Tab-separated table of C-alpha atoms in Angstrom:
chain	number	residue	atom	x	y	z
A	1	MET	CA	0.000	0.000	0.000
A	2	ASN	CA	1.499	3.346	-1.034
A	3	GLU	CA	2.021	6.238	1.365
A	4	PRO	CA	-0.847	8.495	0.143
A	5	THR	CA	-3.324	5.628	0.550
A	6	GLU	CA	-2.024	4.779	4.021
A	7	ALA	CA	-2.236	8.441	4.966
A	8	ARG	CA	-5.859	8.553	3.782
A	9	LEU	CA	-6.744	5.537	5.927
A	10	GLN	CA	-5.052	7.085	8.948
A	11	MET	CA	-6.886	10.358	8.364
A	12	ALA	CA	-10.203	8.488	8.148
A	13	GLY	CA	-9.467	6.948	11.542
A	14	HIS	CA	-8.489	10.353	12.927
A	15	TRP	CA	-11.767	11.975	11.855
A	16	LEU	CA	-13.691	9.103	13.411
A	17	GLN	CA	-11.783	9.373	16.688
A	18	ILE	CA	-12.475	13.092	17.101
A	19	GLY	CA	-16.167	12.758	16.311
A	20	HIS	CA	-16.500	13.665	12.618
A	21	PRO	CA	-17.849	10.470	11.013
A	22	GLU	CA	-19.015	12.284	7.894
A	23	ARG	CA	-15.408	13.326	7.192
A	24	THR	CA	-14.376	9.691	7.697
A	25	LEU	CA	-16.743	8.618	4.935
A	26	ASP	CA	-15.396	11.364	2.667
A	27	GLU	CA	-11.841	10.092	3.146
A	28	LEU	CA	-12.838	6.482	2.499
A	29	GLN	CA	-14.607	7.354	-0.748
A	30	GLY	CA	-11.237	8.074	-2.332
A	31	LEU	CA	-9.888	4.560	-1.713
A	32	TRP	CA	-9.629	1.986	-4.473
A	33	GLY	CA	-8.067	-1.395	-5.143
A	34	ASP	CA	-6.697	-3.305	-2.167
A	35	ALA	CA	-7.036	-0.278	0.097
A	36	ALA	CA	-10.825	-0.249	-0.390
A	37	VAL	CA	-11.083	-3.742	1.112
A	38	ASP	CA	-8.501	-3.240	3.865
A	39	PHE	CA	-9.923	-4.325	7.242
A	40	ARG	CA	-9.557	-0.746	8.519
A	41	ALA	CA	-11.673	0.568	5.653
A	42	TYR	CA	-14.510	-1.776	6.617
A	43	LEU	CA	-14.152	-0.942	10.316
A	44	PHE	CA	-13.965	2.834	9.869
A	45	ARG	CA	-16.824	2.903	7.369
A	46	GLY	CA	-19.041	0.728	9.557
A	47	ALA	CA	-18.247	2.729	12.692
A	48	ALA	CA	-18.867	6.043	10.891
A	49	LEU	CA	-22.218	4.860	9.558
A	50	HIS	CA	-23.166	3.641	13.036
A	51	ALA	CA	-22.213	7.011	14.524
A	52	LEU	CA	-24.490	8.682	11.969
A	53	ASP	CA	-27.385	6.327	12.908
A	54	ARG	CA	-27.238	4.702	9.477
A	55	ASN	CA	-27.223	1.355	11.202
A	56	ALA	CA	-28.681	-0.808	8.442
A	57	GLU	CA	-25.844	0.306	6.133
A	58	ALA	CA	-23.294	-0.166	8.910
A	59	ILE	CA	-24.462	-3.747	9.476
A	60	ASP	CA	-24.066	-4.611	5.789
A	61	VAL	CA	-20.573	-3.082	5.644
A	62	LEU	CA	-19.382	-4.810	8.803
A	63	LYS	CA	-20.768	-8.192	7.781
A	64	ASP	CA	-18.937	-7.844	4.463
A	65	GLY	CA	-15.757	-6.980	6.350
A	66	LEU	CA	-16.079	-9.984	8.625
A	67	ALA	CA	-16.729	-12.251	5.644
A	68	GLN	CA	-13.636	-10.835	3.946
A	69	HIS	CA	-11.239	-10.834	6.914
A	70	GLY	CA	-12.712	-13.240	9.455
A	71	PRO	CA	-13.517	-12.490	13.120
A	72	PHE	CA	-12.061	-9.167	14.242
A	73	LEU	CA	-12.954	-7.895	17.720
A	74	PRO	CA	-13.458	-4.164	16.990
A	75	MET	CA	-15.612	-5.031	13.973
A	76	LEU	CA	-17.726	-7.451	16.031
A	77	GLN	CA	-18.135	-4.817	18.726
A	78	VAL	CA	-19.426	-2.152	16.318
A	79	LEU	CA	-21.610	-4.727	14.552
A	80	GLY	CA	-23.196	-5.757	17.864
A	81	SER	CA	-23.850	-2.122	18.765
A	82	ALA	CA	-25.411	-1.380	15.365
A	83	LEU	CA	-27.611	-4.466	15.600
A	84	ARG	CA	-28.746	-3.399	19.078
A	85	SER	CA	-29.638	0.048	17.747
A	86	GLU	CA	-31.742	-1.630	15.068
A	87	GLY	CA	-33.528	-3.708	17.698
A	88	ARG	CA	-32.077	-6.977	16.393
A	89	LEU	CA	-31.148	-8.172	19.871
A	90	PRO	CA	-30.572	-11.918	19.220
A	91	GLU	CA	-28.148	-11.056	16.395
A	92	ALA	CA	-26.465	-8.411	18.553
A	93	GLU	CA	-26.038	-10.941	21.351
A	94	ALA	CA	-24.555	-13.445	18.892
A	95	ALA	CA	-22.035	-10.848	17.653
A	96	PHE	CA	-20.860	-10.007	21.165
A	97	LEU	CA	-20.726	-13.642	22.213
A	98	GLN	CA	-18.610	-14.445	19.156
A	99	GLY	CA	-16.198	-11.706	20.180
A	100	LEU	CA	-16.141	-12.858	23.798
A	101	SER	CA	-15.396	-16.392	22.674
A	102	LEU	CA	-12.167	-14.984	21.225
A	103	ASP	CA	-11.388	-12.732	24.207
A	104	PRO	CA	-13.600	-13.333	27.264
A	105	ASN	CA	-12.016	-10.424	29.130
A	106	ASP	CA	-12.390	-7.619	26.598
A	107	PRO	CA	-14.044	-4.724	28.532
A	108	ASP	CA	-15.587	-3.112	25.437
A	109	LEU	CA	-17.239	-6.356	24.377
A	110	LEU	CA	-18.491	-6.978	27.927
A	111	ILE	CA	-19.985	-3.491	28.113
A	112	GLY	CA	-21.519	-3.848	24.653
A	113	TYR	CA	-23.130	-7.134	25.657
A	114	ALA	CA	-24.353	-5.511	28.901
A	115	ARG	CA	-26.124	-2.811	26.866
A	116	VAL	CA	-27.852	-5.507	24.825
A	117	CYS	CA	-29.037	-7.039	28.108
A	118	LEU	CA	-30.269	-3.648	29.325
A	119	THR	CA	-32.249	-3.175	26.116
A	120	ALA	CA	-33.753	-6.617	26.668
A	121	GLY	CA	-34.718	-5.703	30.242
A	122	GLN	CA	-32.092	-7.934	31.875
A	123	ALA	CA	-30.633	-5.366	34.269
A	124	GLN	CA	-29.148	-7.845	36.747
A	125	LYS	CA	-27.294	-9.724	34.016
A	126	ALA	CA	-26.100	-6.396	32.608
A	127	SER	CA	-24.829	-5.380	36.053
A	128	ALA	CA	-22.788	-8.586	36.356
A	129	LEU	CA	-21.244	-8.017	32.916
A	130	VAL	CA	-20.362	-4.398	33.714
A	131	GLU	CA	-18.730	-5.355	37.009
A	132	ARG	CA	-16.741	-7.998	35.161
A	133	ALA	CA	-15.587	-5.330	32.707
A	134	ALA	CA	-14.705	-3.082	35.652
A	135	SER	CA	-12.394	-5.743	37.051
A	136	TYR	CA	-10.276	-5.417	33.889
A	137	ALA	CA	-10.667	-1.661	33.312
A	138	PRO	CA	-11.531	-0.023	36.651
A	139	GLU	CA	-10.661	3.506	35.507
A	140	SER	CA	-12.564	3.314	32.233
A	141	ALA	CA	-15.024	6.088	31.400
A	142	ALA	CA	-17.090	3.507	29.509
A	143	VAL	CA	-17.367	1.413	32.670
A	144	SER	CA	-18.578	4.413	34.689
A	145	ALA	CA	-21.142	5.260	32.005
A	146	ALA	CA	-22.336	1.651	31.837
A	147	ARG	CA	-22.649	1.528	35.624
A	148	ALA	CA	-24.796	4.670	35.468
A	149	GLN	CA	-27.039	3.062	32.832
A	150	VAL	CA	-27.423	-0.065	34.955
A	151	ALA	CA	-28.240	2.033	38.029
A	152	PHE	CA	-30.910	3.874	36.028
A	153	ALA	CA	-32.443	0.582	34.928
A	154	LEU	CA	-32.473	-0.632	38.547
A	155	GLY	CA	-33.984	2.629	39.803
A	156	ASN	CA	-30.918	3.580	41.885
A	157	ASP	CA	-30.886	7.321	41.195
A	158	ARG	CA	-28.087	8.222	43.607
A	159	ASP	CA	-25.809	5.476	42.270
A	160	MET	CA	-26.582	6.670	38.765
A	161	HIS	CA	-25.594	10.212	39.717
A	162	ARG	CA	-22.347	9.035	41.314
A	163	HIS	CA	-21.323	6.924	38.326
A	164	SER	CA	-22.366	9.519	35.759
A	165	THR	CA	-20.286	12.123	37.619
A	166	GLU	CA	-17.309	9.747	37.386
A	167	ALA	CA	-17.914	9.294	33.644
A	168	LEU	CA	-18.121	13.060	33.160
A	169	SER	CA	-14.882	13.602	35.056
A	170	HIS	CA	-13.086	11.353	32.547
A	171	ASP	CA	-14.311	13.389	29.570
A	172	PRO	CA	-16.269	16.582	30.361
A	173	GLU	CA	-17.068	17.111	26.663
A	174	ASP	CA	-18.534	13.666	25.988
A	175	PRO	CA	-22.230	14.093	25.027
A	176	GLY	CA	-23.179	10.666	26.340
A	177	ALA	CA	-21.632	11.343	29.745
A	178	ARG	CA	-23.287	14.751	29.871
A	179	ALA	CA	-26.679	13.234	29.022
A	180	LEU	CA	-26.314	10.642	31.785
A	181	HIS	CA	-25.190	13.277	34.268
A	182	GLY	CA	-28.045	15.574	33.314
A	183	THR	CA	-30.629	12.820	33.689
A	184	SER	CA	-29.262	11.682	37.054
A	185	SER	CA	-29.112	15.280	38.304
A	186	MET	CA	-32.761	15.795	37.425
A	187	LEU	CA	-33.721	12.550	39.176
A	188	THR	CA	-31.865	13.539	42.352
A	189	GLY	CA	-33.357	17.039	42.467
A	190	ASP	CA	-30.496	19.131	41.085
A	191	SER	CA	-32.398	20.614	38.171
A	192	ARG	CA	-29.872	23.386	37.558
A	193	SER	CA	-26.973	20.975	36.961
A	194	GLY	CA	-29.367	18.705	35.084
A	195	TYR	CA	-30.299	21.429	32.642
A	196	SER	CA	-26.680	22.506	32.174
A	197	SER	CA	-25.559	18.986	31.275
A	198	LEU	CA	-28.573	18.141	29.108
A	199	ALA	CA	-28.417	21.456	27.236
A	200	SER	CA	-24.713	20.904	26.541
A	201	ALA	CA	-25.374	17.357	25.300
A	202	ALA	CA	-28.239	18.542	23.082
A	203	ALA	CA	-26.118	21.367	21.641
A	204	SER	CA	-23.352	18.927	20.694
A	205	GLN	CA	-25.855	16.553	19.052
A	206	PRO	CA	-28.472	18.828	17.469
A	207	GLY	CA	-29.931	15.974	15.428
A	208	ASP	CA	-30.973	13.977	18.521
A	209	PRO	CA	-34.652	14.755	19.244
A	210	ASP	CA	-34.633	12.845	22.555
A	211	LEU	CA	-31.789	14.940	23.940
A	212	ARG	CA	-33.466	18.132	22.770
A	213	ALA	CA	-36.729	17.109	24.445
A	214	ALA	CA	-34.920	16.212	27.684
A	215	ALA	CA	-33.116	19.564	27.723
A	216	ARG	CA	-36.414	21.338	27.142
A	217	GLU	CA	-38.045	19.535	30.074
A	218	ALA	CA	-35.055	20.416	32.260
A	219	LYS	CA	-35.438	24.051	31.201
A	220	LEU	CA	-39.094	23.819	32.215
A	221	MET	CA	-38.217	22.564	35.712
A	222	ASN	CA	-35.699	25.405	36.150
A	223	HIS	CA	-38.260	28.122	35.483
A	224	PRO	CA	-39.011	30.233	38.618
A	225	LEU	CA	-42.736	29.440	38.351
A	226	MET	CA	-41.899	25.736	38.722
A	227	VAL	CA	-40.017	26.109	42.011
A	228	PRO	CA	-43.097	25.298	44.159
A	229	LEU	CA	-43.483	22.030	42.248
A	230	ARG	CA	-39.974	20.757	42.981
A	231	PRO	CA	-41.256	18.232	45.585
A	232	PHE	CA	-42.997	16.360	42.761
A	233	GLN	CA	-39.659	16.150	40.965
A	234	ARG	CA	-37.647	15.046	43.986
A	235	PHE	CA	-40.145	12.631	45.509
A	236	ASN	CA	-42.741	10.192	44.264
A	237	PRO	CA	-45.959	12.241	43.670
A	238	LEU	CA	-48.010	9.523	45.373
A	239	VAL	CA	-45.860	9.864	48.497
A	240	VAL	CA	-46.396	13.652	48.478
A	241	TRP	CA	-50.153	13.175	48.158
A	242	ILE	CA	-50.262	10.623	50.968
A	243	GLY	CA	-48.197	12.939	53.172
A	244	ALA	CA	-50.543	15.875	52.542
A	245	VAL	CA	-53.651	13.805	53.291
A	246	ALA	CA	-52.019	12.430	56.442
A	247	ILE	CA	-51.297	15.962	57.669
A	248	ILE	CA	-54.878	17.119	56.981
A	249	TYR	CA	-56.464	14.223	58.868
A	250	GLY	CA	-53.786	14.240	61.570
A	251	LEU	CA	-54.517	17.880	62.401
A	252	ARG	CA	-58.224	17.123	62.554
A	253	ILE	CA	-57.700	14.114	64.842
A	254	VAL	CA	-55.701	16.156	67.363
A	255	GLY	CA	-58.425	18.801	67.507
A	256	LEU	CA	-56.925	21.401	65.188
A	257	ALA	CA	-59.799	21.480	62.716
A	258	PRO	CA	-59.321	25.165	61.670
A	259	LEU	CA	-55.655	24.533	60.956
A	260	SER	CA	-56.575	21.337	59.108
A	261	PHE	CA	-59.064	23.291	56.976
A	262	ALA	CA	-56.484	25.996	56.230
A	263	PHE	CA	-53.918	23.388	55.202
A	264	ALA	CA	-56.512	21.623	53.017
A	265	MET	CA	-57.317	24.904	51.222
A	266	ALA	CA	-53.614	25.601	50.733
A	267	TRP	CA	-53.134	22.096	49.379
A	268	LEU	CA	-56.081	22.572	46.989
A	269	ALA	CA	-54.544	25.852	45.764
A	270	PHE	CA	-51.217	24.097	45.308
A	271	CYS	CA	-52.881	21.317	43.258
A	272	VAL	CA	-54.632	23.850	41.005
A	273	TYR	CA	-51.299	25.644	40.546
A	274	SER	CA	-49.604	22.346	39.645
A	275	TRP	CA	-52.211	21.763	36.929
A	276	VAL	CA	-52.103	25.291	35.471
A	277	ALA	CA	-48.459	26.393	35.693
A	278	PRO	CA	-46.632	23.602	33.769
A	279	PRO	CA	-48.673	23.905	30.525
A	280	LEU	CA	-48.265	27.687	30.514
A	281	VAL	CA	-44.515	27.532	31.120
A	282	ARG	CA	-44.127	24.716	28.584
A	283	ARG	CA	-45.964	26.757	25.932
A	284	TRP	CA	-43.686	29.734	26.575
A	285	ILE	CA	-40.531	27.574	26.396
A	286	ASN	CA	-41.687	25.802	23.232
A	287	ARG	CA	-42.294	29.149	21.558
A	288	LYS	CA	-38.832	30.304	22.590
A	289	TRP	CA	-37.243	27.057	21.340
A	290	GLY	CA	-39.019	27.406	18.012
A	291	SER	CA	-41.485	24.508	18.212
């Protein structure tokens, strides 16, 4: 392979590494002959297509690469991830298991398989896989992010916040880490940090409608008119309701009927406010966000 062709392949990998998959595809278009079927060309093209959510194309490219070059761990990892994104979970599991049969201790393959399990609703199995990956790569940002995803699936909001903060400390600019941190911050009542992280993640991935919607909801919860409703964000609404009813009847039982009545009227006013304020604030934010 001549030097210009090798340089083009290296540049394609560089663009992919720094988060410009479209530039990777541009570089690969200029390859021909043996270079076009080099294992790196298949890997970079498949990974770039996956990064651009063109997963069906990525799957075809990666399967061709595996047929041409045989089992190759990075290619199997990206293939499994693309298959998971397409909802083809049995095939994704098979891809990761094939890779793990070649290297049972590869942290990236273990984490990829764990994400397949999470998508399939197997949170406990995913947790075991992530902890196994952590035993081989304890300082990995991917491990911290995967732990946060497992904690979210298990409903452990504080653990999710702790692990997402670790992931963010490894790479403060990573959109995935910022999205996890923003979500965990919202769940643990820190709506200001939640909005900051989610807005940053949405800005770095403007084509992701889910991130944009999450950032918009975080903006809603940070509005001054929403401050009285923070208890519903921090605690289970049913628990708040039960607590309010318990206070009303408790005051009446101990002979403080006027105070019980006053609290009941305040609670009714609060409920009406909780029904009226969010739609009004949401309408104002949607108009400001252009939708």
